[in-house]
CSV table of C-alpha atoms in Angstrom, one decimal:
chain,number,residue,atom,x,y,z
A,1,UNK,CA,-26.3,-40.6,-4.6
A,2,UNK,CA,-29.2,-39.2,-2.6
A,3,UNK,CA,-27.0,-37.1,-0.6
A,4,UNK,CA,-25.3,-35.4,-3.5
A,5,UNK,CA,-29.3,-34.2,-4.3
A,6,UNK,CA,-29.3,-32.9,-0.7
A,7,UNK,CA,-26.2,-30.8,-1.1
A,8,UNK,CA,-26.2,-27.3,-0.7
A,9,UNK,CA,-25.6,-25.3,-3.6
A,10,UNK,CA,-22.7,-22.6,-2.2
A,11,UNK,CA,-23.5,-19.3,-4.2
A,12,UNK,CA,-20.5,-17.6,-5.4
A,13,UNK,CA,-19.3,-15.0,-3.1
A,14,UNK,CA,-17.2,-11.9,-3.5
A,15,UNK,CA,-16.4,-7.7,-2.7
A,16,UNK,CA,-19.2,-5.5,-3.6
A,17,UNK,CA,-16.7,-2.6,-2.4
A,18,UNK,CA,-14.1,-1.5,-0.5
A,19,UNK,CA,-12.6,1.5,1.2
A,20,UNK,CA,-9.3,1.9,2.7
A,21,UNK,CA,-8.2,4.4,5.6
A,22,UNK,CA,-4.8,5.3,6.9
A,23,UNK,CA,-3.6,7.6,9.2
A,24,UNK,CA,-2.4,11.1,7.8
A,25,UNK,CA,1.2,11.1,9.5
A,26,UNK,CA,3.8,9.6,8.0
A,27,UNK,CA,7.6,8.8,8.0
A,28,UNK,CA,9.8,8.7,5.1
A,29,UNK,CA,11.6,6.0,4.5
A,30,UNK,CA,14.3,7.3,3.3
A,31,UNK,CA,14.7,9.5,6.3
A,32,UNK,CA,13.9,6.6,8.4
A,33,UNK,CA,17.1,5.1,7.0
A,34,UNK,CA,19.2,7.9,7.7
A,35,UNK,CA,17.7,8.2,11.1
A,36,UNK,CA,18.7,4.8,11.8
A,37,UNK,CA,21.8,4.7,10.6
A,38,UNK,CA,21.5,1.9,7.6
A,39,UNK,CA,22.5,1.9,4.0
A,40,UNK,CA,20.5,4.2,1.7
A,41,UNK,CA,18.0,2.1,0.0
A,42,UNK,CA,17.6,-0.7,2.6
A,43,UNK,CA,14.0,0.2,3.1
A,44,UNK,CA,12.8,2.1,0.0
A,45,UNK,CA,14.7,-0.4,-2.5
A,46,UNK,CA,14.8,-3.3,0.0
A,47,UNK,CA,10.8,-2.8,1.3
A,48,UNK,CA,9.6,-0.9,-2.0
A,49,UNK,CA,8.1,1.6,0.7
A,50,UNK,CA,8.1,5.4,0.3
A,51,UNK,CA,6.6,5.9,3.3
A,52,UNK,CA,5.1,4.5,6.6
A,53,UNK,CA,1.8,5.6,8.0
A,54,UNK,CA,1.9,6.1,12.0
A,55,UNK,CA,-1.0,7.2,14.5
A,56,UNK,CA,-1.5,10.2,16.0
A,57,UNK,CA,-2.0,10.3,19.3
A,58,UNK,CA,-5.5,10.5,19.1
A,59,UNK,CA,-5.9,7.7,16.6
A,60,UNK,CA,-5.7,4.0,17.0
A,61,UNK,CA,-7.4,0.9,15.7
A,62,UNK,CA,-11.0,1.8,16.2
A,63,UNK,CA,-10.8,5.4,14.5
A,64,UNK,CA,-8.9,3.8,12.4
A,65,UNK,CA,-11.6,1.4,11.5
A,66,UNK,CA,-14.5,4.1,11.7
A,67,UNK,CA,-13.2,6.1,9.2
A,68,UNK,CA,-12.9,2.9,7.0
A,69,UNK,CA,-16.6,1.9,7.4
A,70,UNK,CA,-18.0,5.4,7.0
A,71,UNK,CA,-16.0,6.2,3.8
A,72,UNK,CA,-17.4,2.9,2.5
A,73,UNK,CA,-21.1,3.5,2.9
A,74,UNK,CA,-20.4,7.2,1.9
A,75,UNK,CA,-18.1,6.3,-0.7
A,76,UNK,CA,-20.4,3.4,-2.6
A,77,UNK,CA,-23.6,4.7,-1.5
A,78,UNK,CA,-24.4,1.0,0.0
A,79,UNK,CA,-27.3,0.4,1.9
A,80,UNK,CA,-26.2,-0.4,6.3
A,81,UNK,CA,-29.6,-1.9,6.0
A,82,UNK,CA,-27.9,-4.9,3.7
A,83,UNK,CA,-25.5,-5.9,6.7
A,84,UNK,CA,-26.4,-9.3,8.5
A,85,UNK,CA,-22.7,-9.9,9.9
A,86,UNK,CA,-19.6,-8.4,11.0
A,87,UNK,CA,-16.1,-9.6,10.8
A,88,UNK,CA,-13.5,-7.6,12.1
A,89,UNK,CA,-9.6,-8.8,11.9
A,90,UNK,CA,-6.8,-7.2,13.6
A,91,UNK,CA,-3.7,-7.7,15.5
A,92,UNK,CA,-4.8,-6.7,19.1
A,93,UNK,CA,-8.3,-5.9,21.4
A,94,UNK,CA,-8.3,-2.1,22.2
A,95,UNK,CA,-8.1,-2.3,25.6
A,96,UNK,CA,-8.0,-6.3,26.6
A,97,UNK,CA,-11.9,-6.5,26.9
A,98,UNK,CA,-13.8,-5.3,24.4
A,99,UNK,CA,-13.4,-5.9,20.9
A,100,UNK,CA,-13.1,-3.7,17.7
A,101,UNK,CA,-17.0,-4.7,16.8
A,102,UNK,CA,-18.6,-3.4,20.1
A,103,UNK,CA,-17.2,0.1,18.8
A,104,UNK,CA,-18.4,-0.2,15.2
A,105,UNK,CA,-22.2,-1.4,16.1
A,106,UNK,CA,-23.3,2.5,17.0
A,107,UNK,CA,-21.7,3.4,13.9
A,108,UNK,CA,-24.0,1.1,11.5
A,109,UNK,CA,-27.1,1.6,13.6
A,110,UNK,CA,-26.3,5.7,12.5
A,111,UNK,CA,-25.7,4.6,8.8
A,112,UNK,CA,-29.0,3.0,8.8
A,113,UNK,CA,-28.0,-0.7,10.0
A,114,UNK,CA,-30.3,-3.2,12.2
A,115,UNK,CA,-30.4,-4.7,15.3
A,116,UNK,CA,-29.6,-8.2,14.7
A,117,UNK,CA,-26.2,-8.5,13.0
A,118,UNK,CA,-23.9,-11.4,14.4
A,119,UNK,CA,-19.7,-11.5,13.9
A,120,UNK,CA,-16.9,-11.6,15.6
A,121,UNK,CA,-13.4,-10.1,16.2
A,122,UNK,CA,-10.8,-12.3,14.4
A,123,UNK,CA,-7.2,-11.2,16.9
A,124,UNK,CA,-4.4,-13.2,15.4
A,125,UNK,CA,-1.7,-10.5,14.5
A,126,UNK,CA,-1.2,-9.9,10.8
A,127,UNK,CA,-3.8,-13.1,9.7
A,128,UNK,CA,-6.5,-11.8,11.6
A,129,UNK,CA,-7.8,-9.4,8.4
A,130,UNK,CA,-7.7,-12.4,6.3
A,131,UNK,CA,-9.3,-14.9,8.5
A,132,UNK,CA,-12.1,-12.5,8.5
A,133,UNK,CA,-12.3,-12.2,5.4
A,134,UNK,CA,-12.6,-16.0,5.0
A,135,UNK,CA,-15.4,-16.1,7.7
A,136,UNK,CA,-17.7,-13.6,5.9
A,137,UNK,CA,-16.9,-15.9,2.2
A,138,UNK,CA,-17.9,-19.1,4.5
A,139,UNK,CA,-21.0,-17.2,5.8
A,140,UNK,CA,-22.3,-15.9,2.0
A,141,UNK,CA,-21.1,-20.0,0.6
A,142,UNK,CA,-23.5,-21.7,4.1
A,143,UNK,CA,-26.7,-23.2,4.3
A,144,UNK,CA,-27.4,-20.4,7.4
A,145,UNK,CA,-26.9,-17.6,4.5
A,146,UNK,CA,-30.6,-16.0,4.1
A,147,UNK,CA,-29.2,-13.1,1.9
A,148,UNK,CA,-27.6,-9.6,2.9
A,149,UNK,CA,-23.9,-8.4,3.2
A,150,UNK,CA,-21.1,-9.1,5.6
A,151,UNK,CA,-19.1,-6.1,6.6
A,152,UNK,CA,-15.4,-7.1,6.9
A,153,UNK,CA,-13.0,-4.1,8.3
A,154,UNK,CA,-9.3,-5.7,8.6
A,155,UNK,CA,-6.5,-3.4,9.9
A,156,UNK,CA,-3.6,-3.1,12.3
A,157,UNK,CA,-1.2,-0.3,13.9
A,158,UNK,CA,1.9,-1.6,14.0
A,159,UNK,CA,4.3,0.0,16.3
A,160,UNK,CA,7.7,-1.9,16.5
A,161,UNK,CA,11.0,-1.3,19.3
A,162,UNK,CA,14.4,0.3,17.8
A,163,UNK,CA,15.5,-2.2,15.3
A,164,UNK,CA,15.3,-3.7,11.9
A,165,UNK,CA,11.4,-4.5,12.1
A,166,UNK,CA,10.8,-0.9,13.3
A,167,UNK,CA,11.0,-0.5,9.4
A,168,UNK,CA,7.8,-2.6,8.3
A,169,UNK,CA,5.8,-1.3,11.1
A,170,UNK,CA,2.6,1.3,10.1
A,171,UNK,CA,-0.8,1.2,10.7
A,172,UNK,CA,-4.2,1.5,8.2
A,173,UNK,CA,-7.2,-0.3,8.3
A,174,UNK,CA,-9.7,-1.3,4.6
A,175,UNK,CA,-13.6,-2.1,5.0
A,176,UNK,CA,-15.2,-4.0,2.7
A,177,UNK,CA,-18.5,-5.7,2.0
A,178,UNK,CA,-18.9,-9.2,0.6
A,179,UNK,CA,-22.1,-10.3,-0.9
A,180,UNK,CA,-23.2,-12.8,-3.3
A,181,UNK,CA,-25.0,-12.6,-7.0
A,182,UNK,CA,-24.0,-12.0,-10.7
A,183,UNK,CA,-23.2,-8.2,-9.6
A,184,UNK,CA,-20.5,-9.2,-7.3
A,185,UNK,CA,-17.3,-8.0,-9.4
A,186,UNK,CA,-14.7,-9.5,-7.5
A,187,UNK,CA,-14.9,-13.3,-6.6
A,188,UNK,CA,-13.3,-15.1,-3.8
């Protein structure tokens, strides 16, 4: 019985806010259909898509995801100052060696951010957004949590070959900031 005493008490954890970005180029499903040749309605019926964002060629995961963060701090008016960790989950690394993260730190130390802020890149194809944000809920719910925010940015640019999963390809990315406390409005 001692050891239920010593337990930690995990405070509740959830969003504060979120902001989503997505590329402003598109393709039409339905013309995406006719393009490649398949019954009308297998992807706007058959996905419930409209449309499917795609990169320009001066856009890819890390604009993507700096546009995400900015429009969150500007968006909310949240403090960068709050933000103790950094999870980042998407399907790829930029370039094999550095991670989404490495890009996003001089963007938080403009917003206001510190120095010391640990997290990591989650790269596990289309789980890699949600294992992040797990990691930032089992940060907020730890005995290590001191207080602060964890900045979780999940997104992805999917680009598939001719074929039938060219369809659910797109790309996008969504920043939001986990905290704990009565004000949180969405729990996890």
């Amino acid at each position: 019985m001692a050891s239920l005493a010593l337990r930690h008490a995990r405070p509740r954890a959830g969003i504060l806010a979120m902001h989503a970005h997505v590329p402003a180029n598109y393709v039409k499903h339905d013309a995406l259909e006719q393009a490649h040749g398949v019954a009308a309605g297998k992807y706007t019926a058959g996905l419930m898509q409209d449309s499917m964002a795609v990169c320009d060629v001066n856009e890819d995961v890390v604009s993507l995801s700096m546009n995400a963060v900015a429009g969150l701090f500007e968006r909310w008016s949240m403090r960068a100052l709050d933000v103790r960790r950094v999870e980042v989950g998407h399907e790829s690394s930029v370039d094999g060696s550095k991670s989404v993260k490495t890009f996003l730190m001089p963007l938080l130390q403009q917003l206001g951010a510190g120095h010391n802020i640990e997290g990591t890149d989650c790269i596990n194809a289309c789980y890699g957004g949600t294992q992040a944000l797990l990691n930032a809920v089992a940060w907020v719910q730890s005995p290590a949590y001191t207080g602060g925010r964890a900045l979780v940015v999940a997104g992805d640019v999917a680009t598939y070959a001719q074929g039938p999963a060219r369809a659910t390809g797109g790309a996008g990315t969504v920043a939001m900031l986990v905290g704990a406390g009565d004000d949180v409005p969405l729990w996890l």
